[in-house]
Amino acid sequence: MAGKFVWFDVATRDAAAVSGFYAELLGWPIGAAEDAGPYRGWVMADDQPWAGVVEADDATAGRWVPYVQVDDLDAATAKAKQLGATIVVDRSEGPAGTSVTVADPGGALVALWVPR
């Protein structure tokens, strides 16, 4: 499954407003995220979350961040840097795995992710 989008975060400073916006606009059910670090909600489909509403810092607030599964996080991070990416969020542990968020040479964010 390496190289495919596996998750999405909507990074925000106002989780309640963003959750309400997507629930009203697109009918997305937003479930509560309890004891899940910076996550404030889960965007649900068929009782399964496919995205998270996450409290963000200045580097990521106001953006959607897609997660791409990689086989080796260290190797993928090194290759991204070699290709001109900058590290936006260093290695961080999440509920399902470990990620590093990078900005590509054009400034778009992507999280490189390996599952637990």
mmCIF file of N, CA and C in Angstrom:
data_model
loop_
_atom_site.group_PDB
_atom_site.id
_atom_site.type_symbol
_atom_site.label_atom_id
_atom_site.label_comp_id
_atom_site.label_asym_id
_atom_site.label_seq_id
_atom_site.Cartn_x
_atom_site.Cartn_y
_atom_site.Cartn_z
ATOM 1 N N MET A 1 0.815 -1.191 0.000
ATOM 2 C CA MET A 1 0.000 0.000 0.000
ATOM 3 C C MET A 1 0.864 1.263 0.000
ATOM 4 N N ALA A 2 2.151 1.138 -0.047
ATOM 5 C CA ALA A 2 3.040 2.305 -0.027
ATOM 6 C C ALA A 2 2.742 3.222 -1.206
ATOM 7 N N GLY A 3 2.838 4.519 -0.947
ATOM 8 C CA GLY A 3 2.654 5.516 -1.990
ATOM 9 C C GLY A 3 1.213 5.926 -2.218
ATOM 10 N N LYS A 4 0.281 5.431 -1.416
ATOM 11 C CA LYS A 4 -1.132 5.771 -1.591
ATOM 12 C C LYS A 4 -1.620 6.622 -0.423
ATOM 13 N N PHE A 5 -2.597 7.475 -0.722
ATOM 14 C CA PHE A 5 -3.227 8.248 0.338
ATOM 15 C C PHE A 5 -3.999 7.298 1.245
ATOM 16 N N VAL A 6 -3.775 7.429 2.556
ATOM 17 C CA VAL A 6 -4.440 6.540 3.511
ATOM 18 C C VAL A 6 -5.220 7.301 4.578
ATOM 19 N N TRP A 7 -5.065 8.607 4.671
ATOM 20 C CA TRP A 7 -5.709 9.380 5.725
ATOM 21 C C TRP A 7 -5.639 10.855 5.357
ATOM 22 N N PHE A 8 -6.499 11.650 5.977
ATOM 23 C CA PHE A 8 -6.492 13.096 5.781
ATOM 24 C C PHE A 8 -6.753 13.763 7.125
ATOM 25 N N ASP A 9 -6.071 14.870 7.372
ATOM 26 C CA ASP A 9 -6.356 15.713 8.524
ATOM 27 C C ASP A 9 -6.807 17.068 8.010
ATOM 28 N N VAL A 10 -7.808 17.642 8.654
ATOM 29 C CA VAL A 10 -8.102 19.049 8.443
ATOM 30 C C VAL A 10 -7.570 19.738 9.692
ATOM 31 N N ALA A 11 -6.575 20.580 9.491
ATOM 32 C CA ALA A 11 -5.856 21.235 10.587
ATOM 33 C C ALA A 11 -6.495 22.597 10.843
ATOM 34 N N THR A 12 -6.835 22.849 12.099
ATOM 35 C CA THR A 12 -7.595 24.053 12.405
ATOM 36 C C THR A 12 -7.287 24.595 13.794
ATOM 37 N N ARG A 13 -7.615 25.842 13.989
ATOM 38 C CA ARG A 13 -7.550 26.463 15.315
ATOM 39 C C ARG A 13 -8.942 26.470 15.963
ATOM 40 N N ASP A 14 -9.995 26.083 15.189
ATOM 41 C CA ASP A 14 -11.371 26.093 15.697
ATOM 42 C C ASP A 14 -12.079 24.822 15.250
ATOM 43 N N ALA A 15 -11.844 23.736 15.975
ATOM 44 C CA ALA A 15 -12.376 22.422 15.597
ATOM 45 C C ALA A 15 -13.901 22.403 15.543
ATOM 46 N N ALA A 16 -14.558 23.065 16.463
ATOM 47 C CA ALA A 16 -16.023 23.055 16.476
ATOM 48 C C ALA A 16 -16.583 23.721 15.228
ATOM 49 N N ALA A 17 -16.026 24.861 14.849
ATOM 50 C CA ALA A 17 -16.512 25.568 13.659
ATOM 51 C C ALA A 17 -16.259 24.763 12.394
ATOM 52 N N VAL A 18 -15.080 24.172 12.283
ATOM 53 C CA VAL A 18 -14.741 23.391 11.092
ATOM 54 C C VAL A 18 -15.604 22.133 11.014
ATOM 55 N N SER A 19 -15.797 21.469 12.142
ATOM 56 C CA SER A 19 -16.648 20.275 12.159
ATOM 57 C C SER A 19 -18.063 20.616 11.724
ATOM 58 N N GLY A 20 -18.605 21.695 12.265
ATOM 59 C CA GLY A 20 -19.941 22.133 11.878
ATOM 60 C C GLY A 20 -20.032 22.507 10.421
ATOM 61 N N PHE A 21 -19.012 23.158 9.906
ATOM 62 C CA PHE A 21 -18.988 23.560 8.502
ATOM 63 C C PHE A 21 -19.112 22.352 7.578
ATOM 64 N N TYR A 22 -18.264 21.336 7.779
ATOM 65 C CA TYR A 22 -18.292 20.172 6.887
ATOM 66 C C TYR A 22 -19.532 19.303 7.100
ATOM 67 N N ALA A 23 -20.029 19.263 8.324
ATOM 68 C CA ALA A 23 -21.262 18.520 8.579
ATOM 69 C C ALA A 23 -22.432 19.163 7.834
ATOM 70 N N GLU A 24 -22.513 20.480 7.882
ATOM 71 C CA GLU A 24 -23.601 21.187 7.204
ATOM 72 C C GLU A 24 -23.411 21.226 5.688
ATOM 73 N N LEU A 25 -22.199 21.524 5.233
ATOM 74 C CA LEU A 25 -21.944 21.669 3.800
ATOM 75 C C LEU A 25 -22.063 20.348 3.051
ATOM 76 N N LEU A 26 -21.432 19.295 3.573
ATOM 77 C CA LEU A 26 -21.322 18.033 2.843
ATOM 78 C C LEU A 26 -22.040 16.860 3.505
ATOM 79 N N GLY A 27 -22.621 17.101 4.670
ATOM 80 C CA GLY A 27 -23.325 16.034 5.361
ATOM 81 C C GLY A 27 -22.411 15.008 6.008
ATOM 82 N N TRP A 28 -21.150 15.381 6.204
ATOM 83 C CA TRP A 28 -20.196 14.447 6.806
ATOM 84 C C TRP A 28 -20.489 14.313 8.300
ATOM 85 N N PRO A 29 -20.712 13.105 8.778
ATOM 86 C CA PRO A 29 -20.846 12.944 10.225
ATOM 87 C C PRO A 29 -19.477 13.082 10.892
ATOM 88 N N ILE A 30 -19.440 13.858 11.963
ATOM 89 C CA ILE A 30 -18.196 14.074 12.700
ATOM 90 C C ILE A 30 -18.361 13.435 14.078
ATOM 91 N N GLY A 31 -17.564 12.407 14.344
ATOM 92 C CA GLY A 31 -17.597 11.742 15.647
ATOM 93 C C GLY A 31 -16.585 12.354 16.588
ATOM 94 N N ALA A 32 -16.860 12.248 17.868
ATOM 95 C CA ALA A 32 -15.953 12.787 18.882
ATOM 96 C C ALA A 32 -14.668 11.958 18.938
ATOM 97 N N ALA A 33 -13.564 12.630 19.130
ATOM 98 C CA ALA A 33 -12.264 11.967 19.306
ATOM 99 C C ALA A 33 -11.861 12.167 20.754
ATOM 100 N N GLU A 34 -11.906 11.112 21.526
ATOM 101 C CA GLU A 34 -11.557 11.213 22.943
ATOM 102 C C GLU A 34 -10.203 10.574 23.199
ATOM 103 N N ASP A 35 -9.401 11.237 24.001
ATOM 104 C CA ASP A 35 -8.075 10.729 24.359
ATOM 105 C C ASP A 35 -7.234 10.418 23.122
ATOM 106 N N ALA A 36 -7.276 11.311 22.131
ATOM 107 C CA ALA A 36 -6.543 11.087 20.885
ATOM 108 C C ALA A 36 -5.605 12.254 20.589
ATOM 109 N N GLY A 37 -4.891 12.711 21.594
ATOM 110 C CA GLY A 37 -3.915 13.778 21.399
ATOM 111 C C GLY A 37 -4.562 15.037 20.868
ATOM 112 N N PRO A 38 -4.033 15.591 19.771
ATOM 113 C CA PRO A 38 -4.566 16.851 19.251
ATOM 114 C C PRO A 38 -5.857 16.685 18.442
ATOM 115 N N TYR A 39 -6.304 15.445 18.226
ATOM 116 C CA TYR A 39 -7.528 15.224 17.440
ATOM 117 C C TYR A 39 -8.755 15.617 18.247
ATOM 118 N N ARG A 40 -9.652 16.337 17.578
ATOM 119 C CA ARG A 40 -10.884 16.794 18.212
ATOM 120 C C ARG A 40 -12.118 16.142 17.600
ATOM 121 N N GLY A 41 -11.969 15.494 16.463
ATOM 122 C CA GLY A 41 -13.103 14.833 15.823
ATOM 123 C C GLY A 41 -12.646 13.906 14.722
ATOM 124 N N TRP A 42 -13.529 12.965 14.372
ATOM 125 C CA TRP A 42 -13.270 12.026 13.279
ATOM 126 C C TRP A 42 -14.338 12.216 12.219
ATOM 127 N N VAL A 43 -13.925 12.354 10.972
ATOM 128 C CA VAL A 43 -14.869 12.387 9.863
ATOM 129 C C VAL A 43 -15.178 10.929 9.539
ATOM 130 N N MET A 44 -16.457 10.583 9.592
ATOM 131 C CA MET A 44 -16.855 9.182 9.533
ATOM 132 C C MET A 44 -17.518 8.808 8.204
ATOM 133 N N ALA A 45 -17.397 7.541 7.848
ATOM 134 C CA ALA A 45 -18.128 6.922 6.736
ATOM 135 C C ALA A 45 -18.332 5.464 7.118
ATOM 136 N N ASP A 46 -19.577 5.027 7.156
ATOM 137 C CA ASP A 46 -19.882 3.638 7.508
ATOM 138 C C ASP A 46 -19.225 3.227 8.830
ATOM 139 N N ASP A 47 -19.328 4.064 9.826
ATOM 140 C CA ASP A 47 -18.778 3.803 11.161
ATOM 141 C C ASP A 47 -17.261 3.682 11.204
ATOM 142 N N GLN A 48 -16.581 4.125 10.168
ATOM 143 C CA GLN A 48 -15.113 4.108 10.126
ATOM 144 C C GLN A 48 -14.612 5.524 9.885
ATOM 145 N N PRO A 49 -13.645 5.989 10.664
ATOM 146 C CA PRO A 49 -13.083 7.307 10.374
ATOM 147 C C PRO A 49 -12.168 7.260 9.148
ATOM 148 N N TRP A 50 -12.216 8.312 8.338
ATOM 149 C CA TRP A 50 -11.324 8.414 7.183
ATOM 150 C C TRP A 50 -10.509 9.710 7.209
ATOM 151 N N ALA A 51 -10.843 10.573 8.172
ATOM 152 C CA ALA A 51 -10.109 11.834 8.318
ATOM 153 C C ALA A 51 -10.267 12.315 9.747
ATOM 154 N N GLY A 52 -9.341 13.185 10.154
ATOM 155 C CA GLY A 52 -9.398 13.734 11.489
ATOM 156 C C GLY A 52 -9.461 15.245 11.482
ATOM 157 N N VAL A 53 -10.174 15.792 12.460
ATOM 158 C CA VAL A 53 -10.166 17.227 12.719
ATOM 159 C C VAL A 53 -9.146 17.414 13.829
ATOM 160 N N VAL A 54 -8.068 18.108 13.510
ATOM 161 C CA VAL A 54 -6.944 18.177 14.433
ATOM 162 C C VAL A 54 -6.618 19.622 14.784
ATOM 163 N N GLU A 55 -6.368 19.846 16.069
ATOM 164 C CA GLU A 55 -5.933 21.162 16.526
ATOM 165 C C GLU A 55 -4.532 21.399 15.985
ATOM 166 N N ALA A 56 -4.333 22.539 15.351
ATOM 167 C CA ALA A 56 -3.102 22.763 14.600
ATOM 168 C C ALA A 56 -2.250 23.886 15.170
ATOM 169 N N ASP A 57 -0.991 23.867 14.750
ATOM 170 C CA ASP A 57 -0.086 24.977 15.052
ATOM 171 C C ASP A 57 -0.072 25.911 13.845
ATOM 172 N N ASP A 58 0.690 26.967 13.920
ATOM 173 C CA ASP A 58 0.725 27.942 12.833
ATOM 174 C C ASP A 58 1.209 27.359 11.512
ATOM 175 N N ALA A 59 2.049 26.338 11.563
ATOM 176 C CA ALA A 59 2.613 25.771 10.337
ATOM 177 C C ALA A 59 1.575 25.030 9.506
ATOM 178 N N THR A 60 0.550 24.482 10.142
ATOM 179 C CA THR A 60 -0.403 23.665 9.394
ATOM 180 C C THR A 60 -1.842 24.161 9.469
ATOM 181 N N ALA A 61 -2.166 25.115 10.334
ATOM 182 C CA ALA A 61 -3.554 25.567 10.496
ATOM 183 C C ALA A 61 -4.137 26.057 9.173
ATOM 184 N N GLY A 62 -5.409 25.724 8.976
ATOM 185 C CA GLY A 62 -6.116 26.188 7.781
ATOM 186 C C GLY A 62 -5.839 25.364 6.541
ATOM 187 N N ARG A 63 -5.369 24.139 6.709
ATOM 188 C CA ARG A 63 -5.032 23.292 5.562
ATOM 189 C C ARG A 63 -5.546 21.880 5.762
ATOM 190 N N TRP A 64 -5.758 21.222 4.652
ATOM 191 C CA TRP A 64 -5.937 19.773 4.651
ATOM 192 C C TRP A 64 -4.562 19.165 4.478
ATOM 193 N N VAL A 65 -4.265 18.128 5.235
ATOM 194 C CA VAL A 65 -2.978 17.439 5.138
ATOM 195 C C VAL A 65 -3.246 15.972 4.789
ATOM 196 N N PRO A 66 -2.879 15.554 3.577
ATOM 197 C CA PRO A 66 -3.040 14.144 3.224
ATOM 198 C C PRO A 66 -1.875 13.321 3.765
ATOM 199 N N TYR A 67 -2.160 12.087 4.132
ATOM 200 C CA TYR A 67 -1.140 11.154 4.623
ATOM 201 C C TYR A 67 -0.895 10.101 3.552
ATOM 202 N N VAL A 68 0.372 9.853 3.262
ATOM 203 C CA VAL A 68 0.775 8.844 2.292
ATOM 204 C C VAL A 68 1.604 7.797 3.023
ATOM 205 N N GLN A 69 1.204 6.551 2.879
ATOM 206 C CA GLN A 69 1.949 5.471 3.531
ATOM 207 C C GLN A 69 3.261 5.230 2.807
ATOM 208 N N VAL A 70 4.327 5.078 3.573
ATOM 209 C CA VAL A 70 5.649 4.765 3.040
ATOM 210 C C VAL A 70 6.171 3.513 3.728
ATOM 211 N N ASP A 71 7.124 2.842 3.088
ATOM 212 C CA ASP A 71 7.689 1.632 3.669
ATOM 213 C C ASP A 71 8.694 1.937 4.772
ATOM 214 N N ASP A 72 9.468 3.013 4.601
ATOM 215 C CA ASP A 72 10.538 3.366 5.540
ATOM 216 C C ASP A 72 10.477 4.877 5.753
ATOM 217 N N LEU A 73 10.051 5.295 6.932
ATOM 218 C CA LEU A 73 9.857 6.721 7.203
ATOM 219 C C LEU A 73 11.157 7.510 7.128
ATOM 220 N N ASP A 74 12.225 6.968 7.677
ATOM 221 C CA ASP A 74 13.510 7.679 7.634
ATOM 222 C C ASP A 74 13.998 7.854 6.202
ATOM 223 N N ALA A 75 13.914 6.795 5.405
ATOM 224 C CA ALA A 75 14.365 6.865 4.011
ATOM 225 C C ALA A 75 13.493 7.827 3.206
ATOM 226 N N ALA A 76 12.180 7.776 3.404
ATOM 227 C CA ALA A 76 11.283 8.666 2.663
ATOM 228 C C ALA A 76 11.516 10.121 3.053
ATOM 229 N N THR A 77 11.748 10.374 4.339
ATOM 230 C CA THR A 77 12.013 11.733 4.795
ATOM 231 C C THR A 77 13.318 12.255 4.200
ATOM 232 N N ALA A 78 14.346 11.433 4.217
ATOM 233 C CA ALA A 78 15.637 11.831 3.644
ATOM 234 C C ALA A 78 15.503 12.110 2.148
ATOM 235 N N LYS A 79 14.773 11.263 1.447
ATOM 236 C CA LYS A 79 14.595 11.457 0.002
ATOM 237 C C LYS A 79 13.791 12.725 -0.277
ATOM 238 N N ALA A 80 12.755 12.979 0.528
ATOM 239 C CA ALA A 80 11.972 14.203 0.351
ATOM 240 C C ALA A 80 12.857 15.438 0.517
ATOM 241 N N LYS A 81 13.700 15.426 1.548
ATOM 242 C CA LYS A 81 14.614 16.555 1.763
ATOM 243 C C LYS A 81 15.586 16.698 0.592
ATOM 244 N N GLN A 82 16.106 15.582 0.100
ATOM 245 C CA GLN A 82 17.024 15.598 -1.039
ATOM 246 C C GLN A 82 16.346 16.202 -2.270
ATOM 247 N N LEU A 83 15.038 15.984 -2.396
ATOM 248 C CA LEU A 83 14.290 16.485 -3.550
ATOM 249 C C LEU A 83 13.759 17.900 -3.361
ATOM 250 N N GLY A 84 14.111 18.538 -2.244
ATOM 251 C CA GLY A 84 13.755 19.934 -2.042
ATOM 252 C C GLY A 84 12.642 20.203 -1.049
ATOM 253 N N ALA A 85 12.172 19.180 -0.353
ATOM 254 C CA ALA A 85 11.134 19.380 0.658
ATOM 255 C C ALA A 85 11.735 19.965 1.928
ATOM 256 N N THR A 86 10.884 20.603 2.708
ATOM 257 C CA THR A 86 11.284 21.066 4.030
ATOM 258 C C THR A 86 10.406 20.348 5.067
ATOM 259 N N ILE A 87 10.991 20.102 6.222
ATOM 260 C CA ILE A 87 10.258 19.452 7.302
ATOM 261 C C ILE A 87 9.380 20.503 7.973
ATOM 262 N N VAL A 88 8.091 20.230 8.064
ATOM 263 C CA VAL A 88 7.146 21.142 8.705
ATOM 264 C C VAL A 88 6.836 20.663 10.117
ATOM 265 N N VAL A 89 6.622 19.357 10.275
ATOM 266 C CA VAL A 89 6.387 18.754 11.586
ATOM 267 C C VAL A 89 7.283 17.532 11.681
ATOM 268 N N ASP A 90 8.214 17.562 12.640
ATOM 269 C CA ASP A 90 9.115 16.427 12.839
ATOM 270 C C ASP A 90 8.336 15.171 13.202
ATOM 271 N N ARG A 91 9.040 14.088 13.232
ATOM 272 C CA ARG A 91 8.464 12.777 13.573
ATOM 273 C C ARG A 91 7.506 12.915 14.751
ATOM 274 N N SER A 92 6.285 12.437 14.533
ATOM 275 C CA SER A 92 5.303 12.467 15.624
ATOM 276 C C SER A 92 4.488 11.180 15.619
ATOM 277 N N GLU A 93 4.163 10.762 16.833
ATOM 278 C CA GLU A 93 3.377 9.541 17.017
ATOM 279 C C GLU A 93 1.900 9.910 17.021
ATOM 280 N N GLY A 94 1.121 9.164 16.239
ATOM 281 C CA GLY A 94 -0.318 9.361 16.225
ATOM 282 C C GLY A 94 -1.013 8.101 16.683
ATOM 283 N N PRO A 95 -2.345 8.117 16.685
ATOM 284 C CA PRO A 95 -3.087 6.953 17.160
ATOM 285 C C PRO A 95 -2.798 5.669 16.395
ATOM 286 N N ALA A 96 -2.444 5.772 15.111
ATOM 287 C CA ALA A 96 -2.275 4.561 14.288
ATOM 288 C C ALA A 96 -0.874 4.372 13.734
ATOM 289 N N GLY A 97 0.020 5.347 13.947
ATOM 290 C CA GLY A 97 1.364 5.215 13.396
ATOM 291 C C GLY A 97 2.194 6.460 13.616
ATOM 292 N N THR A 98 3.271 6.554 12.860
ATOM 293 C CA THR A 98 4.244 7.641 12.995
ATOM 294 C C THR A 98 4.326 8.394 11.683
ATOM 295 N N SER A 99 4.453 9.722 11.769
ATOM 296 C CA SER A 99 4.495 10.525 10.548
ATOM 297 C C SER A 99 5.515 11.645 10.658
ATOM 298 N N VAL A 100 5.900 12.138 9.485
ATOM 299 C CA VAL A 100 6.683 13.358 9.330
ATOM 300 C C VAL A 100 5.958 14.168 8.265
ATOM 301 N N THR A 101 5.626 15.421 8.573
ATOM 302 C CA THR A 101 4.945 16.266 7.594
ATOM 303 C C THR A 101 5.980 17.132 6.900
ATOM 304 N N VAL A 102 5.937 17.099 5.572
ATOM 305 C CA VAL A 102 6.873 17.883 4.770
ATOM 306 C C VAL A 102 6.094 18.818 3.853
ATOM 307 N N ALA A 103 6.769 19.882 3.438
ATOM 308 C CA ALA A 103 6.253 20.767 2.400
ATOM 309 C C ALA A 103 7.062 20.498 1.149
ATOM 310 N N ASP A 104 6.371 20.226 0.059
ATOM 311 C CA ASP A 104 7.079 19.985 -1.200
ATOM 312 C C ASP A 104 7.691 21.296 -1.698
ATOM 313 N N PRO A 105 8.482 21.274 -2.776
ATOM 314 C CA PRO A 105 9.122 22.509 -3.241
ATOM 315 C C PRO A 105 8.138 23.633 -3.573
ATOM 316 N N GLY A 106 6.871 23.288 -3.848
ATOM 317 C CA GLY A 106 5.853 24.302 -4.123
ATOM 318 C C GLY A 106 5.097 24.755 -2.891
ATOM 319 N N GLY A 107 5.370 24.136 -1.739
ATOM 320 C CA GLY A 107 4.734 24.533 -0.487
ATOM 321 C C GLY A 107 3.572 23.659 -0.047
ATOM 322 N N ALA A 108 3.150 22.696 -0.874
ATOM 323 C CA ALA A 108 2.045 21.811 -0.487
ATOM 324 C C ALA A 108 2.510 20.838 0.588
ATOM 325 N N LEU A 109 1.628 20.570 1.547
ATOM 326 C CA LEU A 109 1.966 19.667 2.639
ATOM 327 C C LEU A 109 1.552 18.233 2.316
ATOM 328 N N VAL A 110 2.357 17.300 2.790
ATOM 329 C CA VAL A 110 2.031 15.878 2.757
ATOM 330 C C VAL A 110 2.698 15.245 3.974
ATOM 331 N N ALA A 111 1.967 14.342 4.615
ATOM 332 C CA ALA A 111 2.524 13.623 5.754
ATOM 333 C C ALA A 111 2.979 12.244 5.260
ATOM 334 N N LEU A 112 4.229 11.931 5.489
ATOM 335 C CA LEU A 112 4.777 10.616 5.203
ATOM 336 C C LEU A 112 4.485 9.774 6.438
ATOM 337 N N TRP A 113 3.909 8.587 6.254
ATOM 338 C CA TRP A 113 3.360 7.844 7.400
ATOM 339 C C TRP A 113 3.666 6.356 7.318
ATOM 340 N N VAL A 114 3.982 5.775 8.468
ATOM 341 C CA VAL A 114 4.096 4.321 8.597
ATOM 342 C C VAL A 114 3.170 3.866 9.719
ATOM 343 N N PRO A 115 2.450 2.768 9.507
ATOM 344 C CA PRO A 115 1.557 2.283 10.549
ATOM 345 C C PRO A 115 2.342 1.648 11.680
ATOM 346 N N ARG A 116 1.711 1.499 12.820
ATOM 347 C CA ARG A 116 2.304 0.807 13.965
ATOM 348 C C ARG A 116 2.523 -0.637 13.617
#
